Short mmCIF file of C-alpha atoms in Angstrom, two decimals:
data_model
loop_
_atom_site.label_atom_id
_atom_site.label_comp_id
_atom_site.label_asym_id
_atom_site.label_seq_id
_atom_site.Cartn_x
_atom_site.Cartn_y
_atom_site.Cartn_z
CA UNK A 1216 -19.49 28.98 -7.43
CA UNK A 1217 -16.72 29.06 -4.95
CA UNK A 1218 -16.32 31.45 -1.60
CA UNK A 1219 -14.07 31.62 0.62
CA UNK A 1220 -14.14 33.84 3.32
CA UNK A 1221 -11.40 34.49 6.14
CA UNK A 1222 -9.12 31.21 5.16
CA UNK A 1223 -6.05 30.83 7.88
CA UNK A 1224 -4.12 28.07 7.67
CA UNK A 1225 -0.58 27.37 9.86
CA UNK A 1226 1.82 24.95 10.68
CA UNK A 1227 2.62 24.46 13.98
CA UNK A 1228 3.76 28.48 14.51
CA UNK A 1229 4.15 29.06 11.09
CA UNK A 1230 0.93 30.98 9.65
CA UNK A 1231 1.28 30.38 5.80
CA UNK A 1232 -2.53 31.43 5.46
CA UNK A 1233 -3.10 35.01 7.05
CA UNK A 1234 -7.14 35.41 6.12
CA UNK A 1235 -8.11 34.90 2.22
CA UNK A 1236 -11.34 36.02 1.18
CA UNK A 1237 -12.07 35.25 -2.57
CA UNK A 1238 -15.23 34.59 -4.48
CA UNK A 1239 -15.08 33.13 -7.55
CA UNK A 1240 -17.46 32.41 -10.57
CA UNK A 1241 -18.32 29.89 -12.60
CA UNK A 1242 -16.78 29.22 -15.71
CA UNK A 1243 -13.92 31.89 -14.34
CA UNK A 1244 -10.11 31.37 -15.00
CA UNK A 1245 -8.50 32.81 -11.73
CA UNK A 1246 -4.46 32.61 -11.89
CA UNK A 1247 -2.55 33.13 -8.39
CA UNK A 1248 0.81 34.79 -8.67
CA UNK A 1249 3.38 35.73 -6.62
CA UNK A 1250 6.66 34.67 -4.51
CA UNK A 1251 7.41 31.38 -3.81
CA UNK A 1252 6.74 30.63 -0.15
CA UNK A 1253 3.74 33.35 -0.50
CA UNK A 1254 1.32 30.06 0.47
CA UNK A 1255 -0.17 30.33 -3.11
CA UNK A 1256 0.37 26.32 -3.20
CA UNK A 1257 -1.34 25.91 0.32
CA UNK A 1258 -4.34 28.51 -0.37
CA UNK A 1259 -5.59 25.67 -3.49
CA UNK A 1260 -4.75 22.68 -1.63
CA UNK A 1261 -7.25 24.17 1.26
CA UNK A 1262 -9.92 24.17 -1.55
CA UNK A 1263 -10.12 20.12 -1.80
CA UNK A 1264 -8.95 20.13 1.58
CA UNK A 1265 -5.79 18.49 0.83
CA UNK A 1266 -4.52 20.89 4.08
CA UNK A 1267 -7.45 21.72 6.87
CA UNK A 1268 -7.51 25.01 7.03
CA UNK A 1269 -7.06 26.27 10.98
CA UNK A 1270 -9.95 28.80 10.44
CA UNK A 1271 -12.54 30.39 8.26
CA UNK A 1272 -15.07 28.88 5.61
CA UNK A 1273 -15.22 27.57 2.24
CA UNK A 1274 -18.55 26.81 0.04
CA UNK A 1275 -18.22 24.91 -3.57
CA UNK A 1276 -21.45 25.64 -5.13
CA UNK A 1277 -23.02 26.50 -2.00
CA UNK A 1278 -22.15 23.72 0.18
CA UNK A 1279 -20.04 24.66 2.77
CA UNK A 1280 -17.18 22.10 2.42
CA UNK A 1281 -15.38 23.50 5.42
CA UNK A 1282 -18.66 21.90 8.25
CA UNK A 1283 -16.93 19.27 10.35
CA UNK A 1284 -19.61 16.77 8.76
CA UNK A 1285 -19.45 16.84 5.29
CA UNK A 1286 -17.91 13.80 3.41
CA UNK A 1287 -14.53 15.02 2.46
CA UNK A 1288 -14.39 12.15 -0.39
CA UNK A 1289 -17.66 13.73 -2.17
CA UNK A 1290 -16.00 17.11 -1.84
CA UNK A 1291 -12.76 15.96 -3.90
CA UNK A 1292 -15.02 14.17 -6.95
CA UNK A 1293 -15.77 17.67 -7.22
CA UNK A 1294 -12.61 19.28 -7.69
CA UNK A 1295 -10.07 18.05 -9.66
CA UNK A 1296 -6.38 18.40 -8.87
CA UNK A 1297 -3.28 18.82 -10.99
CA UNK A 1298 0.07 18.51 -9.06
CA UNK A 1299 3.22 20.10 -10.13
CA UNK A 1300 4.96 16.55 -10.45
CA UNK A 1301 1.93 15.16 -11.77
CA UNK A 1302 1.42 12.24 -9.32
CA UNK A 1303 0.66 9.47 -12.15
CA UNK A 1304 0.50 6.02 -10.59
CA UNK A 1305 3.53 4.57 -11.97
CA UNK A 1306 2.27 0.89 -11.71
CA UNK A 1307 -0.88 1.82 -13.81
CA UNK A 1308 -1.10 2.03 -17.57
CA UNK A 1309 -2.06 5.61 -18.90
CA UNK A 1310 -5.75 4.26 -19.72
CA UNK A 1311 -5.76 3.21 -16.05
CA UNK A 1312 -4.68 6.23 -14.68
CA UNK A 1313 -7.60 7.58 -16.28
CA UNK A 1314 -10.01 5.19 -15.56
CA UNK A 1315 -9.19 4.37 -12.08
CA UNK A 1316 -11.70 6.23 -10.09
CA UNK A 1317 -14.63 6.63 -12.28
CA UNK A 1318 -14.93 2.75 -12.18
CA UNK A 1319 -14.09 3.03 -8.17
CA UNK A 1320 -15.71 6.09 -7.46
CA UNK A 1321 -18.52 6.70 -9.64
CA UNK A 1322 -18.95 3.26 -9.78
CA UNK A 1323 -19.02 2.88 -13.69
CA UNK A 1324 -18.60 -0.38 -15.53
CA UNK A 1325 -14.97 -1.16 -17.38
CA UNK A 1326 -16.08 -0.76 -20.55
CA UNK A 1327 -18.20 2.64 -19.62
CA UNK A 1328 -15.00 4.13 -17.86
CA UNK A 1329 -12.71 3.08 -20.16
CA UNK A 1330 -14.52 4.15 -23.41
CA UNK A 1331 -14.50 7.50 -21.63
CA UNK A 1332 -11.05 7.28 -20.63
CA UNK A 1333 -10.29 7.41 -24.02
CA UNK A 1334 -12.22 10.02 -25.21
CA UNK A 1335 -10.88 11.89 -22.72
CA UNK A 1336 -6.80 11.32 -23.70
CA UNK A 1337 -8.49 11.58 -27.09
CA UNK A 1338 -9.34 15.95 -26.01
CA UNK A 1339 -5.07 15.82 -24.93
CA UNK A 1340 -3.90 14.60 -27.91
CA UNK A 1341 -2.88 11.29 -26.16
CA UNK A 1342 -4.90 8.53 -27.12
CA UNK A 1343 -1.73 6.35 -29.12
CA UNK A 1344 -0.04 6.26 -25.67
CA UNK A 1345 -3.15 4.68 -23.35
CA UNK A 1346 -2.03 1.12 -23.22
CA UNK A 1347 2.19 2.32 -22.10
CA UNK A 1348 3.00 3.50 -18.51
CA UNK A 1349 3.72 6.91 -17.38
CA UNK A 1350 7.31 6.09 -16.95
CA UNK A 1351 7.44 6.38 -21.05
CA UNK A 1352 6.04 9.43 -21.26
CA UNK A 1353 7.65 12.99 -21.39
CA UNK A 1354 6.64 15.38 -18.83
CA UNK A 1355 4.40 17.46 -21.01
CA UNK A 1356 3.11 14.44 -21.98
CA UNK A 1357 2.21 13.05 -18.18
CA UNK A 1358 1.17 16.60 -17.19
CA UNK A 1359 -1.74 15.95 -19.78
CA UNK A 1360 -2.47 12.61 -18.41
CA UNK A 1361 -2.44 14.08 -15.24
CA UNK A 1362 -5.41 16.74 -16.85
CA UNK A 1363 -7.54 14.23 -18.36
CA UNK A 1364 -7.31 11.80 -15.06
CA UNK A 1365 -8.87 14.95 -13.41
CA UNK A 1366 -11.42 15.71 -15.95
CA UNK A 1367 -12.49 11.96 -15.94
CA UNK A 1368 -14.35 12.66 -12.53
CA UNK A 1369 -16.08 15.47 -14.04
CA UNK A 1370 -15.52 18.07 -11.73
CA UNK A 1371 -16.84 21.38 -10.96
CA UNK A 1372 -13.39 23.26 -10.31
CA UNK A 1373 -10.37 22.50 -11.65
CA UNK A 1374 -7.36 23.52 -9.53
CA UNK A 1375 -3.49 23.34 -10.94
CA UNK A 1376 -0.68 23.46 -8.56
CA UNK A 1377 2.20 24.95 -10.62
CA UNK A 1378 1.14 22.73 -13.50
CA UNK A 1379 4.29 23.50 -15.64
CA UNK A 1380 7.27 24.39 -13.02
CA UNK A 1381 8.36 21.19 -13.59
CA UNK A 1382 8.45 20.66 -17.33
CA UNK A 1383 11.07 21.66 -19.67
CA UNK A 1384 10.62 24.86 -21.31
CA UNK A 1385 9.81 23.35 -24.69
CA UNK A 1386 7.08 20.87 -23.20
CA UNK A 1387 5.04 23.93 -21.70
CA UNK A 1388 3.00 25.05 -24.53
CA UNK A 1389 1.67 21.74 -25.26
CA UNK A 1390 0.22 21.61 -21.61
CA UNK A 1391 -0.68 24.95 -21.33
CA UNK A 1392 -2.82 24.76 -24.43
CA UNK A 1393 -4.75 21.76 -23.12
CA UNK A 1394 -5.33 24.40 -20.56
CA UNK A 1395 -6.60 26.84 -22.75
CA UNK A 1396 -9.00 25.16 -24.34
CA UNK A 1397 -10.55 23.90 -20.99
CA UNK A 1398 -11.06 27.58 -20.38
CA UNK A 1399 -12.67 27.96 -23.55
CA UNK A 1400 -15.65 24.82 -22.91
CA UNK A 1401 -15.77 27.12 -19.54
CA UNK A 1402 -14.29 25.02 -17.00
CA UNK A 1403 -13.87 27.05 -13.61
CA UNK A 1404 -10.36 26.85 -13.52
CA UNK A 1405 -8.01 28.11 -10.39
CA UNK A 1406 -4.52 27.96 -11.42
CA UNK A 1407 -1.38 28.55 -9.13
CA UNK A 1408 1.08 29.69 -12.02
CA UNK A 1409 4.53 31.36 -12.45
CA UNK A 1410 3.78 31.30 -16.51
CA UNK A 1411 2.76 35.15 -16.66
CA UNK A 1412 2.10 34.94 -20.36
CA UNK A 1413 -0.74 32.32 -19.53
CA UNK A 1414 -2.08 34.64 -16.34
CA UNK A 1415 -2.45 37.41 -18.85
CA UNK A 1416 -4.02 35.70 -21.98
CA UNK A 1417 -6.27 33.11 -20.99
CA UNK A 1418 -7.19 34.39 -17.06
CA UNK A 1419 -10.28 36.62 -16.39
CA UNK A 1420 -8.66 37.44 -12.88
CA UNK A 1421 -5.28 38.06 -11.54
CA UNK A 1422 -4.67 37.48 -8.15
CA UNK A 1423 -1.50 38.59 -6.69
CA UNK A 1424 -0.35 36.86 -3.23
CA UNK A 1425 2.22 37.48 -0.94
CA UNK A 1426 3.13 36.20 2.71
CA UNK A 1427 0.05 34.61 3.15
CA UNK A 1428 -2.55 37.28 1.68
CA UNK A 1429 -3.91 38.47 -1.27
CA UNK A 1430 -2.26 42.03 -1.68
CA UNK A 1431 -4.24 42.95 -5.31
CA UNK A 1432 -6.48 41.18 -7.47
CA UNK A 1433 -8.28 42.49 -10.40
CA UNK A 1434 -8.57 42.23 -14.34
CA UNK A 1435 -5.05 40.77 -16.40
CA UNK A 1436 -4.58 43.87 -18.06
CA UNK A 1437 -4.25 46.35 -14.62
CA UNK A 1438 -2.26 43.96 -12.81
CA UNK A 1439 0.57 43.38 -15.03
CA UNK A 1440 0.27 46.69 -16.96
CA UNK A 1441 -1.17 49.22 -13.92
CA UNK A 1442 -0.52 47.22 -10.61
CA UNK A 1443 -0.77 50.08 -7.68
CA UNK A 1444 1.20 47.72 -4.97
CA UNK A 1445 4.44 48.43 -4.23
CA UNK A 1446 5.14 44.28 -3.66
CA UNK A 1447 3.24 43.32 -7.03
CA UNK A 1448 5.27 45.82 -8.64
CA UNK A 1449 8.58 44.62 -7.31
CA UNK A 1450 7.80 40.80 -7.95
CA UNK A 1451 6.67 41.48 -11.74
CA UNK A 1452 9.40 43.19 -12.33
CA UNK A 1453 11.47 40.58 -11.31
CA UNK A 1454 9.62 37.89 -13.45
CA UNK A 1455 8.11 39.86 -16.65
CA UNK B 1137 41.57 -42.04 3.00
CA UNK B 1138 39.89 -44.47 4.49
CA UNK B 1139 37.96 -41.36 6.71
CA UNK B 1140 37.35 -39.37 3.42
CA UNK B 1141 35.47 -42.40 2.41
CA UNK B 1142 33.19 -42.78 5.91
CA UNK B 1143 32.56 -39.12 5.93
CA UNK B 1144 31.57 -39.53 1.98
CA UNK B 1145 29.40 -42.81 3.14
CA UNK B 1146 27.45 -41.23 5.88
CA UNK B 1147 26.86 -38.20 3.92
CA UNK B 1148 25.40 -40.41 1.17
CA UNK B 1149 23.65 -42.31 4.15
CA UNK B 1150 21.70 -39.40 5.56
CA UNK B 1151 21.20 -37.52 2.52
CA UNK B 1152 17.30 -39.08 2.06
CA UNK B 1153 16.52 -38.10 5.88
CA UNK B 1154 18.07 -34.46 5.08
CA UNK B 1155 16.04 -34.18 1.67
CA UNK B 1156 13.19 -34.66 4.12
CA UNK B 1157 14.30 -32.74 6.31
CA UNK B 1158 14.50 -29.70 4.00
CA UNK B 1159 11.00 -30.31 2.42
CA UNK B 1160 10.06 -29.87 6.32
CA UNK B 1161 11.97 -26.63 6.47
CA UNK B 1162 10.66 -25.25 3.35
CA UNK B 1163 7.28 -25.77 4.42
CA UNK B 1164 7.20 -24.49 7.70
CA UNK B 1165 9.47 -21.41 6.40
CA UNK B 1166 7.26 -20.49 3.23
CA UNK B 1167 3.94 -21.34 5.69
CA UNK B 1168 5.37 -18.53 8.35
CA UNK B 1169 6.18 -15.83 6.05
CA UNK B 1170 2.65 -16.93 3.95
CA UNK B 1171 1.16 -16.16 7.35
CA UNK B 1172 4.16 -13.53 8.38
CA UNK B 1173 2.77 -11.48 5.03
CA UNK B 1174 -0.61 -11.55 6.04
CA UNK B 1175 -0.09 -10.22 9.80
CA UNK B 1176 2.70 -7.91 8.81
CA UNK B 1177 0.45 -6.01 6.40
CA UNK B 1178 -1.73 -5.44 8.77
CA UNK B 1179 0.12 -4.92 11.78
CA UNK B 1180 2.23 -1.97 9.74
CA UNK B 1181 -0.24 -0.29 8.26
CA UNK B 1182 -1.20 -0.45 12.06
CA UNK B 1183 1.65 1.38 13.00
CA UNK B 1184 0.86 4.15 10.86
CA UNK B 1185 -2.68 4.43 11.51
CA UNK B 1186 -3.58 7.74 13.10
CA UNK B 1187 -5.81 6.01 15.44
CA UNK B 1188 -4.36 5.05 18.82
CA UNK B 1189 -6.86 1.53 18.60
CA UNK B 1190 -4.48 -0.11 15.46
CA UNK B 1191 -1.47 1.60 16.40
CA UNK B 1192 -0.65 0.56 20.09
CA UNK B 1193 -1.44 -3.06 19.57
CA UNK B 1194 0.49 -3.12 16.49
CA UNK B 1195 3.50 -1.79 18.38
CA UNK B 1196 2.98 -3.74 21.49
CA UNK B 1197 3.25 -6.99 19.06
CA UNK B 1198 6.31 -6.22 16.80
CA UNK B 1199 7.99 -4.82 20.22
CA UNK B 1200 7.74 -7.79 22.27
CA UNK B 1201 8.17 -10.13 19.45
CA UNK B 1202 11.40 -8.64 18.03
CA UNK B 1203 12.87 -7.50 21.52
CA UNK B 1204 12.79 -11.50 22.61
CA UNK B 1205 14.96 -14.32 21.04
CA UNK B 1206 12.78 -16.89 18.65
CA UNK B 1207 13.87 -19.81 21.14
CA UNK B 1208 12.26 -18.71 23.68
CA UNK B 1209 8.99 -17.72 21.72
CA UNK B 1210 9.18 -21.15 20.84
CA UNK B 1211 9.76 -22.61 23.89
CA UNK B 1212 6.82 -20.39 25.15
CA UNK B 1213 4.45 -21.56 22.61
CA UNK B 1214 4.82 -24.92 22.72
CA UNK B 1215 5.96 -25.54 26.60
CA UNK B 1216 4.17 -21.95 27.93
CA UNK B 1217 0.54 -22.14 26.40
CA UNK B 1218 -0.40 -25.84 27.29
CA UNK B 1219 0.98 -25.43 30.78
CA UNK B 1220 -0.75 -22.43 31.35
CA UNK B 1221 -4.08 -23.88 29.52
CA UNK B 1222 -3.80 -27.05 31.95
CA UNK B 1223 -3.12 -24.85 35.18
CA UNK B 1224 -6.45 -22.77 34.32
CA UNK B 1225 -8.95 -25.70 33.32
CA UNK B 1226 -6.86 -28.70 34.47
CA UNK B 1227 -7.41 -30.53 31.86
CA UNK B 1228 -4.36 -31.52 29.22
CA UNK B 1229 -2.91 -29.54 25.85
CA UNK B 1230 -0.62 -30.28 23.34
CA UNK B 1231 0.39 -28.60 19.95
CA UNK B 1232 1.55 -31.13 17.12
CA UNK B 1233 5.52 -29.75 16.47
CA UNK B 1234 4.29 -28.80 13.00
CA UNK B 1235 1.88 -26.67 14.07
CA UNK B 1236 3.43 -25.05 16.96
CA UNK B 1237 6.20 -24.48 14.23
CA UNK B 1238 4.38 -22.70 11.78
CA UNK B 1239 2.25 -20.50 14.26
CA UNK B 1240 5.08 -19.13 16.40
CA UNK B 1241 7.36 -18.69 12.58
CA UNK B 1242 4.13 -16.86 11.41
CA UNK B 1243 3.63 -14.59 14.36
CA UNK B 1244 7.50 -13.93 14.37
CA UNK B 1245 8.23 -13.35 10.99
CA UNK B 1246 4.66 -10.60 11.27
CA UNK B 1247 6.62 -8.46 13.14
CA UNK B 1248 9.64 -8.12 11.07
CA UNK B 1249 7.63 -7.53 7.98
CA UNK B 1250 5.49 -5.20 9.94
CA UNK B 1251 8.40 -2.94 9.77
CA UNK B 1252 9.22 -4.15 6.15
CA UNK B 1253 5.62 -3.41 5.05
CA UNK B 1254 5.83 0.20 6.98
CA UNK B 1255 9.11 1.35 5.61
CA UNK B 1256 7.99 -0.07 2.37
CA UNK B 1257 4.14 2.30 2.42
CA UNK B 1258 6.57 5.42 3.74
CA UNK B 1259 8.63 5.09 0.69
CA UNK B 1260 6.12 5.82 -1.81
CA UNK B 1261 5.95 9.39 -2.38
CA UNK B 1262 3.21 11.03 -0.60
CA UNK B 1263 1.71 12.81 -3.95
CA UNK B 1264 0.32 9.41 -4.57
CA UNK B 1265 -1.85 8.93 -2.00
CA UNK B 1266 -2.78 12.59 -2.54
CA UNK B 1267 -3.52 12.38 -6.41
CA UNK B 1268 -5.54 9.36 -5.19
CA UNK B 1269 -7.27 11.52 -2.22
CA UNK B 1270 -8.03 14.24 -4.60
CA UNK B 1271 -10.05 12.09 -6.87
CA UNK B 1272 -12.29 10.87 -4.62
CA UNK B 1273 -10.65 7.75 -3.12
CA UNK B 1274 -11.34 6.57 0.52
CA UNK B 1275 -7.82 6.32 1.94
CA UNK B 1276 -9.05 2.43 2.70
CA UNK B 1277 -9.26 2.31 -1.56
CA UNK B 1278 -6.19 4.50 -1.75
CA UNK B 1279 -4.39 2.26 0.12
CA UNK B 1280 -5.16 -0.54 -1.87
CA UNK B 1281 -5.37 0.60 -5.41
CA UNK B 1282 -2.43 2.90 -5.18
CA UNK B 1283 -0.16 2.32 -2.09
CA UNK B 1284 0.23 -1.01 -1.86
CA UNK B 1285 0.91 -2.34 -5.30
CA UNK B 1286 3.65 -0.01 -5.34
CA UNK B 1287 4.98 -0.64 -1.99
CA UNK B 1288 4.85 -4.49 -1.94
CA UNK B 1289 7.19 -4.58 -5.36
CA UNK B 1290 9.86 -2.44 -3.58
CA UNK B 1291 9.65 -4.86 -0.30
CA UNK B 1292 10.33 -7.40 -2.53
CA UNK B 1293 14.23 -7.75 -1.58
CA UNK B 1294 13.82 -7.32 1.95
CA UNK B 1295 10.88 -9.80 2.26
CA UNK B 1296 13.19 -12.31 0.28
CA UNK B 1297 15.61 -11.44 2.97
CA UNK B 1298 13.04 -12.40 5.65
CA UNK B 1299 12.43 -15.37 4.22
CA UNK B 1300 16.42 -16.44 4.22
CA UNK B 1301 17.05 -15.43 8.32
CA UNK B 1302 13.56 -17.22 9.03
CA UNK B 1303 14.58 -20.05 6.77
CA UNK B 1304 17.91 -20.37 8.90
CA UNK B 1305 15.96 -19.80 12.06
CA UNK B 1306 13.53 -22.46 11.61
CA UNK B 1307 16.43 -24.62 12.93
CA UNK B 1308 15.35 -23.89 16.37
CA UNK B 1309 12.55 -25.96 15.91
CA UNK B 1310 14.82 -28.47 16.47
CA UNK B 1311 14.59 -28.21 20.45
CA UNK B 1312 10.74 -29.17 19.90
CA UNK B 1313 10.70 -32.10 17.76
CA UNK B 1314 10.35 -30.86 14.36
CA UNK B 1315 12.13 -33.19 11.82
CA UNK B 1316 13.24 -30.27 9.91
CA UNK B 1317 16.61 -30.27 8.48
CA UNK B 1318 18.34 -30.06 11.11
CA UNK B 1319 16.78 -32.66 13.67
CA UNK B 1320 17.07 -35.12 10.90
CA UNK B 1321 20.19 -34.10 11.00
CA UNK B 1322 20.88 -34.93 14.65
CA UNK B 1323 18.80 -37.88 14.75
CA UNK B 1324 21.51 -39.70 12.36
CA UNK B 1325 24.35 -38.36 14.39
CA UNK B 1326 23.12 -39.94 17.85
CA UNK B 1327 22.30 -43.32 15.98
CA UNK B 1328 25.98 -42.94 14.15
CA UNK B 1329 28.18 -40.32 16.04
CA UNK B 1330 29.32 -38.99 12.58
CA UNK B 1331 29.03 -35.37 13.51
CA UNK B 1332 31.41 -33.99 11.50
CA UNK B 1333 30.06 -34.96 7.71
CA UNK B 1334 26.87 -34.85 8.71
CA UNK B 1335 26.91 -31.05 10.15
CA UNK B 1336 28.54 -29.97 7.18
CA UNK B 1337 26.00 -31.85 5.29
CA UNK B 1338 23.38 -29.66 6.69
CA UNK B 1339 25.07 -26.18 6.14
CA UNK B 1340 25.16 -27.24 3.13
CA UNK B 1341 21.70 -27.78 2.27
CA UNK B 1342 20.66 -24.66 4.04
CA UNK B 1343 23.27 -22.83 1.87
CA UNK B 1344 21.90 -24.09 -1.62
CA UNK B 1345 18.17 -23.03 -0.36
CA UNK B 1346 19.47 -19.62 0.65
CA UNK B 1347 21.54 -18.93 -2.53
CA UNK B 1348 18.37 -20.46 -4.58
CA UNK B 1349 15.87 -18.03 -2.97
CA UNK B 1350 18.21 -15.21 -3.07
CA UNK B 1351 18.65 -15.77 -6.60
CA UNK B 1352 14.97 -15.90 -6.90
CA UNK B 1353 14.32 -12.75 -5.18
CA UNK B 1354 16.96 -11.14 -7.52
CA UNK B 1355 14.44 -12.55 -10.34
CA UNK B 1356 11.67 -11.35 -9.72
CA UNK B 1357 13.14 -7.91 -8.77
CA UNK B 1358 14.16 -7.43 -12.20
CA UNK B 1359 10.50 -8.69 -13.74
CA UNK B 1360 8.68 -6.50 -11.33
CA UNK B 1361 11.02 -3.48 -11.49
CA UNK B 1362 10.12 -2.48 -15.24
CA UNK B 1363 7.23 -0.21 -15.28
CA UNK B 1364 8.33 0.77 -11.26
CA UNK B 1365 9.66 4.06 -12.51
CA UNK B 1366 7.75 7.86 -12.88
#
């Protein structure tokens, strides 16, 4: 579904990215761990090519999105983003937000992308709240917004940048179970993450980075329970 | 007294030619910044295109235009071009005052709400444009969906601001025969000689427009500014 081989990625002198291969399936839940500053953040922004990576080669379902001329607009319908400050457009109502780029992208009528809109805050619990604006919302609340405006392009991948760092603790569950269940309909999900009890329940695959490179990866259970590296041992000891 | 009562008289006198006077200066003011809008939108997003072909021009322009004094861009407008336009084809030009007065407000008030317009766009946090990017949007329909809308109500004050120092500045006009407010003005005092009244008689007037559009601007802030928060 997704490859990556030999990813490197700096700025200016700084090499964040120091050659990431991963492969991974579809309908897989991959969660990336590890210290901040460990370019976890920069590795799944290369994926919708938010950041150009400075080397090496990425295929989403087995186009190779990294060729100098594919359309890099086509590539992001495919793969939906969730930020860690959720990026709603504050000007737009929540049914909007949603709506916005299936009727400018995909082209679909206003009634077609609406209608789906709403069935769409209707999977996040949120479908009383589509005619306010974001700024009325709670976090958790925008954070699931944030999900179905993703979903709404129906993507292939989903990628989430630290999806609840910035929500207050008793907001998490809410949007973390909106992620579990788009694990369950078998969404291909990569998820940058610092919620370990998430990485451990819902993930098939663990992958532990640090400065710049993927140091172990393997099933939930041996990486928090068995993990052989000395740096994957001294981070989750730190945050377990 | 008896002065109190001349001043009072030839204010009362030239108030009708002032009125006109102001309609003049409204028109040619809200015209430039109409037009000023228009050019500064593009000419800032110009300046922070990442190709050289939008971006020089666009800083050529708001360069020259805001490193010279308005006089003399109006002098060279309306004096410059047709002299130059006769030299090449030797045949005659002339701009009506109006005109002239509109274009050279338009293309000056462009460049400072280039800048407006750019500091405006760089103020809206750059996780919209990529939330936009990363559905799909062109950065063309980025721009414009997302980007803007947000960006134009925050510019709101300083484009009301704009449209108070061109509003004042429009008095330069004067030196080409526009009966704005203040040639009106003038035109009484070398019939009369009754500078004094009738000078103060024109700061006035600009001073009610500018307190009316600043209390406009204030407005509209506050109806815009409600669902501006994330």
């Amino acid at each position: 579904m997704i490859e990556i081989k030999d990813l490197y990625k700096s700025f200016g002198d700084l090499q964040v990215l120091k050659g990431i291969s991963v492969k991974v399936k579809e309908s897989e839940v991959v969660c990336v761990i590890g210290p901040s500053g460990s370019g976890k953040s920069t590795f799944l922004r290369c994926i919708n090519l938010l950041e150009k990576p400075t080397s090496g080669d990425i295929w989403i379902d087995g186009e190779k999105i990294t060729d100098t001329h594919v359309n890099i607009n086509k590539i992001r319908e495919e793969a939906g983003m969730v930020f860690q400050h959720f990026n709603l457009f504050p000007h737009k109502t929540v049914l909007e937000n949603v709506s916005l780029a299936p009727i400018k992208v995909r082209k679909l009528s206003k009634e077609e992308g609406e209608k789906k809109a709403l069935e769409l805050l209707r999977k996040v619990g949120l479908e009383d709240k589509a005619h306010v604006y974001p700024a009325a919302l709670s976090g958790g609340q925008k954070q699931r917004v944030a999900i179905a405006r993703a979903l709404a392009m129906h993507p292939k991948v989903m990628l989430f940048d630290e999806p609840t760092s910035a929500l207050d603790p008793e907001m998490v569950g809410e949007v973390l179970n909106v992620m579990n269940n788009l694990a369950k309909m078998g969404m291909t999900m990569i998820v940058v993450t610092h919620e370990m009890g998430f990485a451990r329940e819902v993930s098939h695959r663990v992958l532990f980075m640090d400065d710049g490179m993927i140091v172990e990866e393997g099933k939930p259970h041996d990486i928090f329970v068995h993990p052989k590296n000395d740096r994957t041992i001294a981070f989750l000891s730190k945050v377990l | 007294m008896s002065l109190l009562n001349t001043y009072i008289n030839h204010i009362i006198q030239v108030f009708p030619d002032l009125l006109l006077g102001s309609m003049v200066t409204i028109e040619v003011t809200s015209l430039g910044v109409f037009f000023g809008l228009i050019i500064g939108t593009i000419s800032g997003l110009g300046k922070l295109s990442q190709k050289k072909f939008y971006r020089y021009p666009s800083i050529v322009y708001v360069d020259f235009i805001r490193g010279t004094p308005l006089l003399v861009q109006i002098l060279l407008f309306y004096y410059g071009i047709p002299g130059l336009f006769s030299n090449v084809t030797g045949k005659p030009l002339s701009f009506d005052p109006i005109f002239a007065g509109v274009i050279v407000c338009s293309i000056n008030s462009g460049a400072y709400i280039a800048e407006i317009v750019r500091a405006g766009v760089q103020s809206i946090d750059k996780g919209q444009m990529e939330a936009a990017r990363s559905l799909g949007m062109t950065e063309r329909m980025a721009m414009k969906e997302i980007i803007l809308p947000q960006a134009f109500r925050r510019i709101i004050p300083p484009l009301g601001n704009e449209f108070i120092a061109l509003l004042k500045d429009s008095s330069l006009l004067a030196v080409i025969g526009v009966h704005e407010l203040l040639k009106n003005g003038q035109l009484y005092i070398s019939r009369t000689f009754a500078s004094f009244p009738v000078y103060i008689a024109v700061a006035m007037m600009y001073l009610i427009m500018t307190i009316a559009i600043s209390r406009l601007v204030a407005y509209s802030e506050r109806r815009l500014g409600v669902s501006d928060r994330n």
